[in-house]
Short mmCIF file of C-alpha atoms in Angstrom, two decimals:
data_model
loop_
_atom_site.label_atom_id
_atom_site.label_comp_id
_atom_site.label_asym_id
_atom_site.label_seq_id
_atom_site.Cartn_x
_atom_site.Cartn_y
_atom_site.Cartn_z
CA MET A 23 -85.33 -18.79 140.05
CA ILE A 24 -86.62 -16.39 142.68
CA GLU A 25 -83.15 -14.85 143.00
CA ILE A 26 -83.25 -13.88 139.33
CA VAL A 27 -86.72 -12.32 139.60
CA VAL A 28 -85.91 -10.43 142.80
CA GLY A 29 -82.61 -9.28 141.31
CA LEU A 30 -84.37 -8.02 138.20
CA PHE A 31 -86.82 -5.98 140.28
CA LEU A 32 -83.90 -4.66 142.36
CA ILE A 33 -82.18 -3.49 139.18
CA PHE A 34 -85.41 -1.67 138.30
CA ILE A 35 -85.37 -0.10 141.77
CA VAL A 36 -81.78 1.09 141.26
CA MET A 37 -82.70 2.65 137.92
CA ALA A 38 -85.80 4.36 139.30
CA SER A 39 -83.90 5.74 142.28
CA ILE A 40 -81.16 7.13 140.03
CA ILE A 41 -83.88 8.84 137.98
CA ALA A 42 -85.53 10.15 141.16
CA ILE A 43 -82.30 11.69 142.38
CA GLU A 44 -80.84 12.96 139.13
CA THR A 45 -83.73 14.30 137.05
CA LYS A 46 -84.33 18.04 136.77
CA ASP A 47 -88.11 18.03 136.97
CA LEU A 48 -89.46 17.70 140.49
CA LEU A 49 -92.70 16.02 139.42
CA SER A 50 -90.77 13.34 137.51
CA ALA A 51 -88.60 12.79 140.58
CA VAL A 52 -91.60 12.24 142.82
CA VAL A 53 -93.25 9.86 140.34
CA ALA A 54 -90.02 7.85 140.00
CA PHE A 55 -89.92 7.65 143.79
CA GLY A 56 -93.42 6.17 143.64
CA ALA A 57 -92.14 3.55 141.19
CA VAL A 58 -89.50 2.57 143.76
CA GLY A 59 -92.20 1.94 146.35
CA ALA A 60 -94.34 -0.09 143.94
CA PHE A 61 -91.39 -2.35 143.01
CA CYS A 62 -90.64 -2.80 146.72
CA SER A 63 -94.24 -3.94 147.21
CA ILE A 64 -93.89 -6.54 144.42
CA ILE A 65 -90.68 -7.87 145.98
CA TYR A 66 -92.36 -8.20 149.38
CA LEU A 67 -95.15 -10.18 147.74
CA LEU A 68 -92.60 -12.51 146.10
CA VAL A 69 -90.62 -13.28 149.24
CA GLY A 70 -93.63 -14.25 151.34
CA ALA A 71 -94.52 -11.05 153.19
CA PRO A 72 -98.08 -10.11 152.16
CA ASP A 73 -98.67 -7.93 155.24
CA ILE A 74 -95.79 -5.66 154.32
CA ALA A 75 -96.82 -5.64 150.65
CA ILE A 76 -100.25 -4.20 151.51
CA THR A 77 -98.77 -1.67 153.91
CA GLN A 78 -96.01 -0.56 151.54
CA LEU A 79 -98.42 -0.02 148.63
CA VAL A 80 -100.91 2.04 150.63
CA VAL A 81 -98.23 4.07 152.41
CA GLU A 82 -96.59 4.78 149.05
CA VAL A 83 -99.84 6.17 147.64
CA LEU A 84 -100.33 8.36 150.71
CA SER A 85 -96.77 9.71 150.68
CA LEU A 86 -97.06 10.54 146.96
CA VAL A 87 -100.27 12.49 147.63
CA ILE A 88 -98.66 14.35 150.53
CA LEU A 89 -95.49 15.17 148.56
CA ILE A 90 -97.37 16.37 145.47
CA ARG A 91 -100.06 18.38 147.26
CA ALA A 92 -97.75 19.93 149.81
CA THR A 93 -94.55 20.71 147.95
CA ILE A 94 -94.79 20.35 144.21
CA ARG A 95 -97.94 22.47 143.92
CA ARG A 96 -96.10 25.49 145.27
CA ASP A 97 -92.88 25.67 143.36
CA LEU A 98 -91.97 24.00 140.10
CA THR A 99 -88.69 25.80 139.57
CA THR A 100 -85.84 23.44 138.91
CA ILE A 101 -82.56 23.85 140.75
CA ASP A 102 -80.18 21.87 138.66
CA GLU A 103 -76.53 22.52 139.49
CA ASP A 104 -74.88 20.59 142.30
CA ARG A 105 -72.90 22.08 145.12
CA ASP A 106 -69.30 23.11 144.69
CA PHE A 107 -66.81 20.80 143.03
CA PHE A 108 -64.58 20.08 146.02
CA GLY A 109 -67.52 19.06 148.19
CA LEU A 110 -68.77 16.72 145.48
CA VAL A 111 -65.41 15.00 145.15
CA ALA A 112 -65.05 14.64 148.91
CA THR A 113 -68.55 13.17 149.17
CA LEU A 114 -67.89 10.67 146.40
CA ALA A 115 -64.63 9.59 148.06
CA ILE A 116 -66.37 9.06 151.39
CA LEU A 117 -69.14 7.11 149.65
CA PHE A 118 -66.55 4.90 147.92
CA ILE A 119 -64.81 4.06 151.21
CA PHE A 120 -68.21 3.33 152.77
CA PHE A 121 -68.99 1.08 149.82
CA LEU A 122 -65.79 -0.93 150.33
CA PHE A 123 -66.52 -1.42 154.03
CA GLY A 124 -70.09 -2.42 153.22
CA ILE A 125 -68.95 -5.05 150.74
CA GLU A 126 -66.55 -6.45 153.30
CA ALA A 127 -69.37 -6.60 155.86
CA LEU A 128 -71.90 -8.18 153.52
CA ARG A 129 -69.50 -11.06 152.78
CA TRP A 130 -70.03 -12.34 156.33
CA LEU A 131 -73.77 -12.74 155.98
CA PRO A 132 -75.26 -16.18 155.26
CA GLU A 133 -76.34 -16.95 151.72
CA PHE A 134 -79.64 -15.58 150.40
CA GLY A 135 -82.33 -18.15 151.19
CA THR A 136 -80.92 -19.45 154.48
CA PRO A 137 -82.15 -17.20 157.29
CA ALA A 138 -80.45 -17.02 160.67
CA PHE A 139 -83.11 -18.92 162.60
CA VAL A 140 -82.47 -22.05 160.53
CA LEU A 141 -78.77 -22.00 161.36
CA ASN A 142 -79.25 -21.14 165.04
CA SER A 143 -81.76 -23.36 166.83
CA SER A 144 -82.00 -21.08 169.87
CA ALA A 145 -83.33 -18.12 167.88
CA PRO A 146 -86.66 -16.75 169.17
CA THR A 147 -88.31 -17.24 165.79
CA ASN A 148 -88.40 -21.00 166.31
CA ARG A 149 -90.47 -20.55 169.43
CA TYR A 150 -92.80 -18.09 167.73
CA LEU A 151 -93.44 -20.43 164.80
CA LEU A 152 -93.86 -23.55 166.94
CA ASN A 153 -96.00 -22.16 169.78
CA GLY A 154 -97.58 -19.10 168.16
CA LEU A 155 -100.96 -20.63 167.37
CA ARG A 156 -101.22 -22.46 170.69
CA GLU A 157 -100.15 -19.56 172.90
CA THR A 158 -101.92 -16.65 171.25
CA GLY A 159 -104.64 -18.16 169.05
CA ALA A 160 -103.72 -15.98 166.08
CA ALA A 161 -103.15 -17.76 162.77
CA ASN A 162 -101.16 -14.84 161.40
CA ILE A 163 -97.82 -15.17 163.19
CA VAL A 164 -96.81 -11.61 162.28
CA SER A 165 -99.85 -10.28 164.19
CA ALA A 166 -99.01 -12.57 167.09
CA VAL A 167 -95.44 -11.25 167.27
CA LEU A 168 -96.55 -7.65 166.82
CA LEU A 169 -99.32 -7.49 169.40
CA ASP A 170 -98.62 -10.28 171.86
CA TYR A 171 -94.97 -11.28 172.08
CA ARG A 172 -93.55 -7.85 171.36
CA GLY A 173 -96.28 -5.44 172.37
CA TYR A 174 -93.85 -2.85 173.72
CA ASP A 175 -92.57 -2.33 170.20
CA THR A 176 -96.04 -1.46 168.98
CA LEU A 177 -96.62 0.85 171.93
CA GLY A 178 -93.40 2.69 171.12
CA GLU A 179 -94.45 2.93 167.49
CA ALA A 180 -97.76 4.53 168.49
CA THR A 181 -95.85 7.03 170.62
CA VAL A 182 -93.48 7.91 167.78
CA LEU A 183 -96.35 8.44 165.33
CA PHE A 184 -98.21 10.62 167.83
CA THR A 185 -95.09 12.70 168.50
CA SER A 186 -94.24 13.25 164.84
CA ILE A 187 -97.76 14.41 164.03
CA LEU A 188 -97.73 16.66 167.08
CA GLY A 189 -94.46 18.11 165.78
CA ALA A 190 -95.91 18.81 162.34
CA LEU A 191 -98.92 20.49 163.93
CA ALA A 192 -96.71 22.62 166.19
CA ILE A 193 -94.40 23.72 163.37
CA LEU A 194 -97.25 24.97 161.23
CA ARG A 195 -99.29 26.51 164.05
CA ILE A 196 -96.69 28.78 165.65
CA TYR A 197 -96.42 30.45 162.28
CA ALA A 198 -100.16 31.01 162.16
CA ARG A 199 -100.30 32.71 165.54
CA LYS A 200 -97.39 34.95 164.71
CA ARG A 201 -99.03 36.12 161.52
CA ARG A 202 -102.28 36.86 163.30
CA LYS A 203 -100.82 39.61 165.46
CA MET B 23 -119.86 22.50 145.78
CA GLU B 24 -119.87 22.67 142.02
CA GLU B 25 -116.66 24.55 141.57
CA LYS B 26 -114.83 22.71 144.36
CA GLY B 27 -112.90 19.54 143.74
CA LEU B 28 -112.09 17.66 140.58
CA SER B 29 -114.10 16.85 137.44
CA ILE B 30 -117.45 15.03 137.34
CA ILE B 31 -115.89 11.72 136.26
CA VAL B 32 -113.73 11.59 139.37
CA LYS B 33 -116.65 12.62 141.56
CA THR B 34 -118.93 9.90 140.20
CA ALA B 35 -116.27 7.20 140.50
CA THR B 36 -115.51 8.31 144.05
CA ARG B 37 -119.19 8.26 144.96
CA TRP B 38 -119.41 4.64 143.82
CA LEU B 39 -116.12 3.42 145.24
CA LYS B 40 -115.70 5.11 148.61
CA GLY B 41 -117.94 2.68 150.50
CA PHE B 42 -116.15 -0.35 149.13
CA ILE B 43 -112.72 1.03 150.01
CA PHE B 44 -113.89 1.85 153.51
CA LEU B 45 -115.35 -1.65 153.93
CA TYR B 46 -112.08 -3.16 152.73
CA GLY B 47 -110.21 -1.14 155.35
CA ILE B 48 -112.52 -2.35 158.11
CA TYR B 49 -112.15 -5.96 156.87
CA VAL B 50 -108.36 -5.71 156.93
CA VAL B 51 -108.47 -4.35 160.49
CA ILE B 52 -110.91 -6.89 161.94
CA TYR B 53 -109.50 -10.01 160.27
CA GLY B 54 -105.89 -8.99 160.98
CA HIS B 55 -105.16 -12.05 163.13
CA LEU B 56 -106.32 -14.57 160.51
CA THR B 57 -105.40 -13.09 157.11
CA PRO B 58 -102.68 -10.71 155.91
CA GLY B 59 -103.30 -7.27 157.30
CA GLY B 60 -103.81 -5.82 160.72
CA GLY B 61 -104.16 -2.47 162.35
CA PHE B 62 -101.46 -0.61 160.45
CA PRO B 63 -102.48 -1.26 156.80
CA GLY B 64 -106.18 -1.12 157.64
CA GLY B 65 -105.79 2.24 159.35
CA VAL B 66 -103.86 3.61 156.39
CA ILE B 67 -106.59 2.37 154.00
CA ILE B 68 -109.28 4.08 156.11
CA ALA B 69 -107.27 7.30 156.08
CA GLY B 70 -106.91 6.90 152.30
CA THR B 71 -110.69 6.80 151.92
CA PHE B 72 -111.07 10.17 153.59
CA ILE B 73 -108.16 11.60 151.62
CA LEU B 74 -109.82 10.45 148.38
CA ILE B 75 -113.05 12.19 149.42
CA THR B 76 -111.09 15.31 150.28
CA LEU B 77 -109.31 15.39 146.93
CA ALA B 78 -112.44 14.69 144.91
CA PHE B 79 -115.07 16.84 146.60
CA GLY B 80 -113.10 19.64 148.25
CA ARG B 81 -112.34 20.08 151.88
CA GLU B 82 -115.69 21.40 153.18
CA TYR B 83 -117.43 18.15 152.25
CA ALA B 84 -114.77 15.97 153.86
CA LEU B 85 -114.56 18.07 157.01
CA GLY B 86 -118.33 17.80 157.28
CA LYS B 87 -117.94 14.02 157.30
CA MET B 88 -115.10 13.96 159.82
CA GLY B 89 -113.85 17.14 161.41
CA LYS B 90 -110.45 17.86 162.83
CA LEU B 91 -111.67 17.72 166.41
CA LEU B 92 -113.27 14.32 165.85
CA ALA B 93 -110.07 13.11 164.19
CA SER B 94 -107.91 14.21 167.11
CA GLU B 95 -110.36 12.68 169.60
CA LEU B 96 -110.31 9.35 167.72
CA ASP B 97 -106.51 9.50 167.64
CA SER B 98 -106.27 9.95 171.42
CA LEU B 99 -109.03 7.39 172.02
CA GLY B 100 -107.17 4.72 170.03
CA ALA B 101 -103.94 5.28 171.93
CA LEU B 102 -105.72 5.26 175.30
CA LEU B 103 -107.67 2.10 174.43
CA PHE B 104 -104.41 0.35 173.54
CA LEU B 105 -102.84 1.41 176.84
CA PHE B 106 -105.98 0.34 178.71
CA LEU B 107 -105.89 -3.13 177.16
CA ALA B 108 -102.21 -3.43 178.09
CA SER B 109 -102.89 -2.34 181.68
CA MET B 110 -105.76 -4.79 182.12
CA GLY B 111 -103.12 -7.48 181.71
CA VAL B 112 -101.52 -6.14 184.91
CA TYR B 113 -104.87 -6.29 186.70
CA PHE B 114 -105.70 -9.86 185.70
CA THR B 115 -102.38 -11.66 185.57
CA GLY B 116 -99.78 -9.29 186.92
CA THR B 117 -97.84 -8.71 183.71
CA PHE B 118 -98.04 -5.82 181.27
CA PHE B 119 -99.36 -6.81 177.82
CA THR B 120 -100.68 -10.22 178.83
CA ASN B 121 -103.29 -11.83 176.63
CA PHE B 122 -105.88 -12.16 179.38
CA ILE B 123 -109.00 -13.18 177.43
CA GLU B 124 -109.68 -16.86 176.77
CA LYS B 125 -107.78 -17.72 173.61
CA PHE B 126 -109.47 -20.89 172.39
CA HIS B 127 -112.84 -20.88 170.75
CA PRO B 128 -114.73 -24.08 171.66
CA THR B 129 -115.00 -25.20 168.04
CA GLY B 130 -111.52 -24.40 166.84
CA ASN B 131 -108.87 -21.78 166.38
CA PHE B 132 -109.67 -20.24 163.04
CA ARG B 133 -112.63 -18.12 164.16
CA LEU B 134 -113.10 -14.36 164.36
CA PHE B 135 -113.18 -14.30 168.17
CA SER B 136 -110.29 -16.62 168.78
CA ALA B 137 -107.18 -14.69 169.66
CA GLY B 138 -107.84 -12.96 172.96
CA ILE B 139 -107.02 -9.25 172.94
CA ILE B 140 -105.34 -9.24 169.53
CA PRO B 141 -108.50 -8.18 167.55
CA LEU B 142 -109.21 -5.44 170.10
CA CYS B 143 -105.61 -4.21 169.87
CA ASN B 144 -105.89 -4.25 166.07
CA LEU B 145 -109.08 -2.17 166.32
CA SER B 146 -107.46 0.47 168.54
CA ILE B 147 -104.32 0.63 166.40
CA GLY B 148 -106.40 0.99 163.23
CA MET B 149 -108.45 3.79 164.79
CA LYS B 150 -105.34 5.62 165.89
CA VAL B 151 -103.40 5.29 162.64
CA GLY B 152 -106.37 6.22 160.43
CA ALA B 153 -107.37 9.30 162.42
CA SER B 154 -103.83 10.61 162.82
CA LEU B 155 -102.88 10.18 159.16
CA PHE B 156 -106.07 11.90 158.01
CA MET B 157 -105.33 14.74 160.42
CA VAL B 158 -101.78 15.16 159.19
CA PHE B 159 -103.01 15.27 155.60
CA ILE B 160 -105.57 17.94 156.46
CA ILE B 161 -102.91 19.99 158.25
CA LEU B 162 -100.19 19.63 155.62
CA ALA B 163 -101.92 19.74 152.29
CA VAL B 164 -105.38 21.24 152.45
CA VAL B 165 -105.60 23.72 155.29
CA ARG B 166 -102.69 26.04 154.92
CA VAL B 167 -103.03 27.91 158.21
CA VAL B 168 -104.97 26.91 161.32
CA PHE B 169 -106.17 29.61 163.71
CA GLU B 170 -107.72 29.54 167.15
CA ASP B 171 -110.30 32.25 167.70
CA GLY B 172 -110.03 32.58 171.45
CA LYS B 173 -112.68 30.03 172.40
CA GLY B 174 -110.90 26.91 171.24
CA LYS B 175 -112.73 26.78 167.92
CA LEU B 176 -110.55 26.09 164.92
CA ILE B 177 -110.86 28.29 161.86
CA SER B 178 -109.07 27.47 158.67
CA THR B 179 -108.10 29.97 156.03
CA GLU B 180 -106.29 29.43 152.78
CA LYS B 181 -103.62 31.90 151.92
CA GLU B 182 -102.28 31.64 148.40
CA LYS B 183 -98.99 33.22 147.46
CA LYS B 184 -99.52 35.13 144.25
CA MET C 11 -75.66 -10.41 144.88
CA ILE C 12 -79.11 -9.30 146.03
CA TYR C 13 -77.75 -7.75 149.22
CA TYR C 14 -75.26 -5.71 147.19
CA LEU C 15 -78.07 -4.23 145.09
CA CYS C 16 -79.89 -3.18 148.30
CA PHE C 17 -76.68 -1.56 149.49
CA LEU C 18 -76.39 0.28 146.17
CA VAL C 19 -79.89 1.76 146.64
CA PHE C 20 -78.82 2.88 150.11
CA LEU C 21 -75.72 4.58 148.70
CA ILE C 22 -77.80 6.38 146.06
CA GLY C 23 -80.00 7.67 148.89
CA VAL C 24 -76.95 8.90 150.82
CA TYR C 25 -75.66 10.67 147.71
CA GLY C 26 -79.01 12.40 147.17
CA ALA C 27 -79.25 13.49 150.78
CA ILE C 28 -75.74 14.95 150.84
CA CYS C 29 -75.12 16.38 147.39
CA LYS C 30 -78.41 17.91 146.28
CA LYS C 31 -79.49 21.49 146.77
CA ASN C 32 -83.23 21.14 146.42
CA ILE C 33 -84.90 20.28 149.71
CA VAL C 34 -87.43 17.95 148.04
CA LYS C 35 -84.54 15.93 146.61
CA ILE C 36 -83.03 15.67 150.10
CA ILE C 37 -86.33 14.32 151.44
CA LEU C 38 -86.45 11.79 148.58
CA GLY C 39 -82.89 10.68 149.36
CA LEU C 40 -83.69 10.08 153.02
CA MET C 41 -86.80 8.09 152.12
CA LEU C 42 -84.78 6.00 149.64
CA MET C 43 -82.35 5.10 152.44
CA GLU C 44 -85.26 3.97 154.59
CA TYR C 45 -86.75 1.83 151.81
CA ALA C 46 -83.41 0.16 151.14
CA VAL C 47 -82.98 -0.77 154.80
CA ASN C 48 -86.53 -2.15 155.03
CA LEU C 49 -86.02 -4.23 151.90
CA PHE C 50 -82.71 -5.58 153.20
CA ILE C 51 -84.16 -6.63 156.55
CA VAL C 52 -87.05 -8.50 154.93
CA LEU C 53 -84.77 -10.21 152.40
CA VAL C 54 -82.46 -11.48 155.17
CA GLY C 55 -85.37 -13.44 156.64
CA TYR C 56 -86.30 -15.22 153.42
CA ARG C 57 -86.07 -19.00 153.27
CA LYS C 58 -85.67 -20.72 149.93
CA GLY C 59 -89.08 -21.97 148.76
CA GLY C 60 -90.71 -20.45 151.81
CA ILE C 61 -94.34 -19.56 152.37
CA ALA C 62 -95.91 -16.63 154.20
CA PRO C 63 -96.07 -17.05 158.01
CA ILE C 64 -99.83 -17.65 158.14
CA ILE C 65 -101.14 -21.01 159.31
CA ASN C 66 -104.07 -22.56 157.44
CA LYS C 67 -106.05 -25.65 158.20
CA SER C 68 -104.74 -27.80 155.35
CA MET C 69 -101.20 -27.89 156.75
CA SER C 70 -99.84 -29.58 159.83
CA LEU C 71 -97.80 -27.58 162.31
CA SER C 72 -94.49 -29.35 161.75
CA GLU C 73 -94.76 -28.88 158.00
CA PHE C 74 -95.51 -25.18 158.56
CA VAL C 75 -92.48 -24.75 160.83
CA SER C 76 -90.23 -26.38 158.26
CA LYS C 77 -91.43 -24.16 155.40
CA SER C 78 -92.29 -20.72 156.76
CA VAL C 79 -90.17 -17.61 156.34
CA ASP C 80 -88.99 -15.55 159.31
CA PRO C 81 -91.88 -13.53 160.83
CA LEU C 82 -89.75 -11.41 163.18
CA PRO C 83 -88.20 -9.00 160.61
CA GLN C 84 -91.62 -8.63 159.00
CA ALA C 85 -93.13 -7.46 162.29
CA PHE C 86 -90.34 -4.90 162.75
CA VAL C 87 -90.55 -3.59 159.19
CA LEU C 88 -94.34 -3.28 159.43
CA THR C 89 -93.99 -0.71 162.20
CA SER C 90 -91.02 0.91 160.50
CA ILE C 91 -92.96 1.68 157.32
CA VAL C 92 -95.72 3.52 159.18
CA ILE C 93 -93.12 5.43 161.21
CA GLY C 94 -91.55 6.40 157.87
CA LEU C 95 -94.83 8.04 156.84
CA GLY C 96 -94.80 10.05 160.08
CA ILE C 97 -91.20 11.11 159.47
CA LEU C 98 -92.08 12.12 155.91
CA SER C 99 -94.95 14.30 157.15
CA LEU C 100 -92.66 15.97 159.70
CA MET C 101 -90.01 16.68 157.04
CA VAL C 102 -92.63 18.06 154.66
CA ALA C 103 -93.89 20.34 157.44
CA VAL C 104 -90.37 21.70 157.96
CA ALA C 105 -90.01 22.19 154.19
CA ILE C 106 -93.31 24.11 154.01
CA ARG C 107 -92.22 26.32 156.90
CA LEU C 108 -88.88 27.07 155.16
CA TYR C 109 -90.69 27.84 151.92
CA GLU C 110 -93.06 30.28 153.59
CA ARG C 111 -90.10 31.96 155.27
CA TYR C 112 -87.70 32.21 152.32
CA GLY C 113 -89.80 31.67 149.20
CA THR C 114 -87.57 28.97 147.74
CA PHE C 115 -86.59 25.32 148.12
CA ASP C 116 -82.89 25.97 147.48
CA ILE C 117 -80.87 25.51 150.67
CA THR C 118 -77.87 27.60 149.57
CA GLU C 119 -80.07 30.65 149.05
CA MET C 120 -81.46 30.17 152.53
CA LYS C 121 -77.94 30.38 153.91
CA LYS C 122 -77.36 33.64 152.01
CA LEU C 123 -80.56 35.16 153.34
CA ARG C 124 -79.62 34.21 156.87
CA GLY C 125 -76.36 36.13 156.61
#
């Protein structure tokens, strides 16, 4: 039952992403991209990940605001033709070969609905689920993994966010100083 | 103020709703170890509150509420608080990122103060994410060019391409 | 079947990032690739009939362990989504800088102006 529902939403995601890539109007493309994020949020809610559903929805709203205010407001000219014909054919051939390899790789995965930690009893997830409440005191196991068992990951994430925002600031500020002189 | 921002319907709705959205963000941050949520979504919701104020009322009003310098200070403060909590684990138990506070509440697990340093870490992460995302929105979308006028004071000008 | 649809979204993102001329479309293609990978990682950890990995008082621990979905991919994807917002802001900053320099979002015209 849940496979059918998730598959239906994934077909919607495929359609919305094709619209986002192929349409001529930039505003329509950005709005279709927002639809992709909203469908992703619904799928996360269906498969038992409410933390990620909240985060995905809010991040999607913020990225839409940033994209529309920063880029679409400046230039609404549509650039419709693709690059040259030979490059397009070569790209499609490479994508097709990549698709065949991907299908071959996906055949080796376990069936949808049987995660790896059920099949392998020595996976770390078993320990997190069994001892998470006793060892950390947090009822939300995702928070326990994020901030207690794997705190280095979160520290690295904070560093990456800081660096990317520093980069955005630096890119726009060098320009300002140059124009001042 | 009158000509800045969006129409009066949006302004009135924002005036009613901004407190509730901000409270929801704080709730998501503080209760992150018991309910779905945590520092990351709560911080993004808090940043979204300020972005809503900025879009509805214009940037002078929002920068009066929370300036760029305050945003950058909160950003650095969140990161340093997170590092400080991680280093206190070295001081108390000898291992980086150890949960050094007592983890069990006397009357049970499902209380607000029940998970050691995890609520404090959530608070610092939420502070950092909210301040930095608000700052990047201010830099990217509202203030086109940021100057420094020699004494470290930031001046913003808007330069429209006609 | 579900994994193949995720892979299809990824391929559409690759196509948009390689074949399009508008720089906003390239940014959208890269973000589509990231969303597809996040979705795939969360779907791999799903257990049939599973519940969210949050313990409540009405459920014993052994019952919770036998029914919960995998929390580890969720923790990774949670950080990955916020990093994606940072990457998006960095890419938009580069796009704004290129627009102020060349006056267009078309990457082939930028090459011509560069000589």
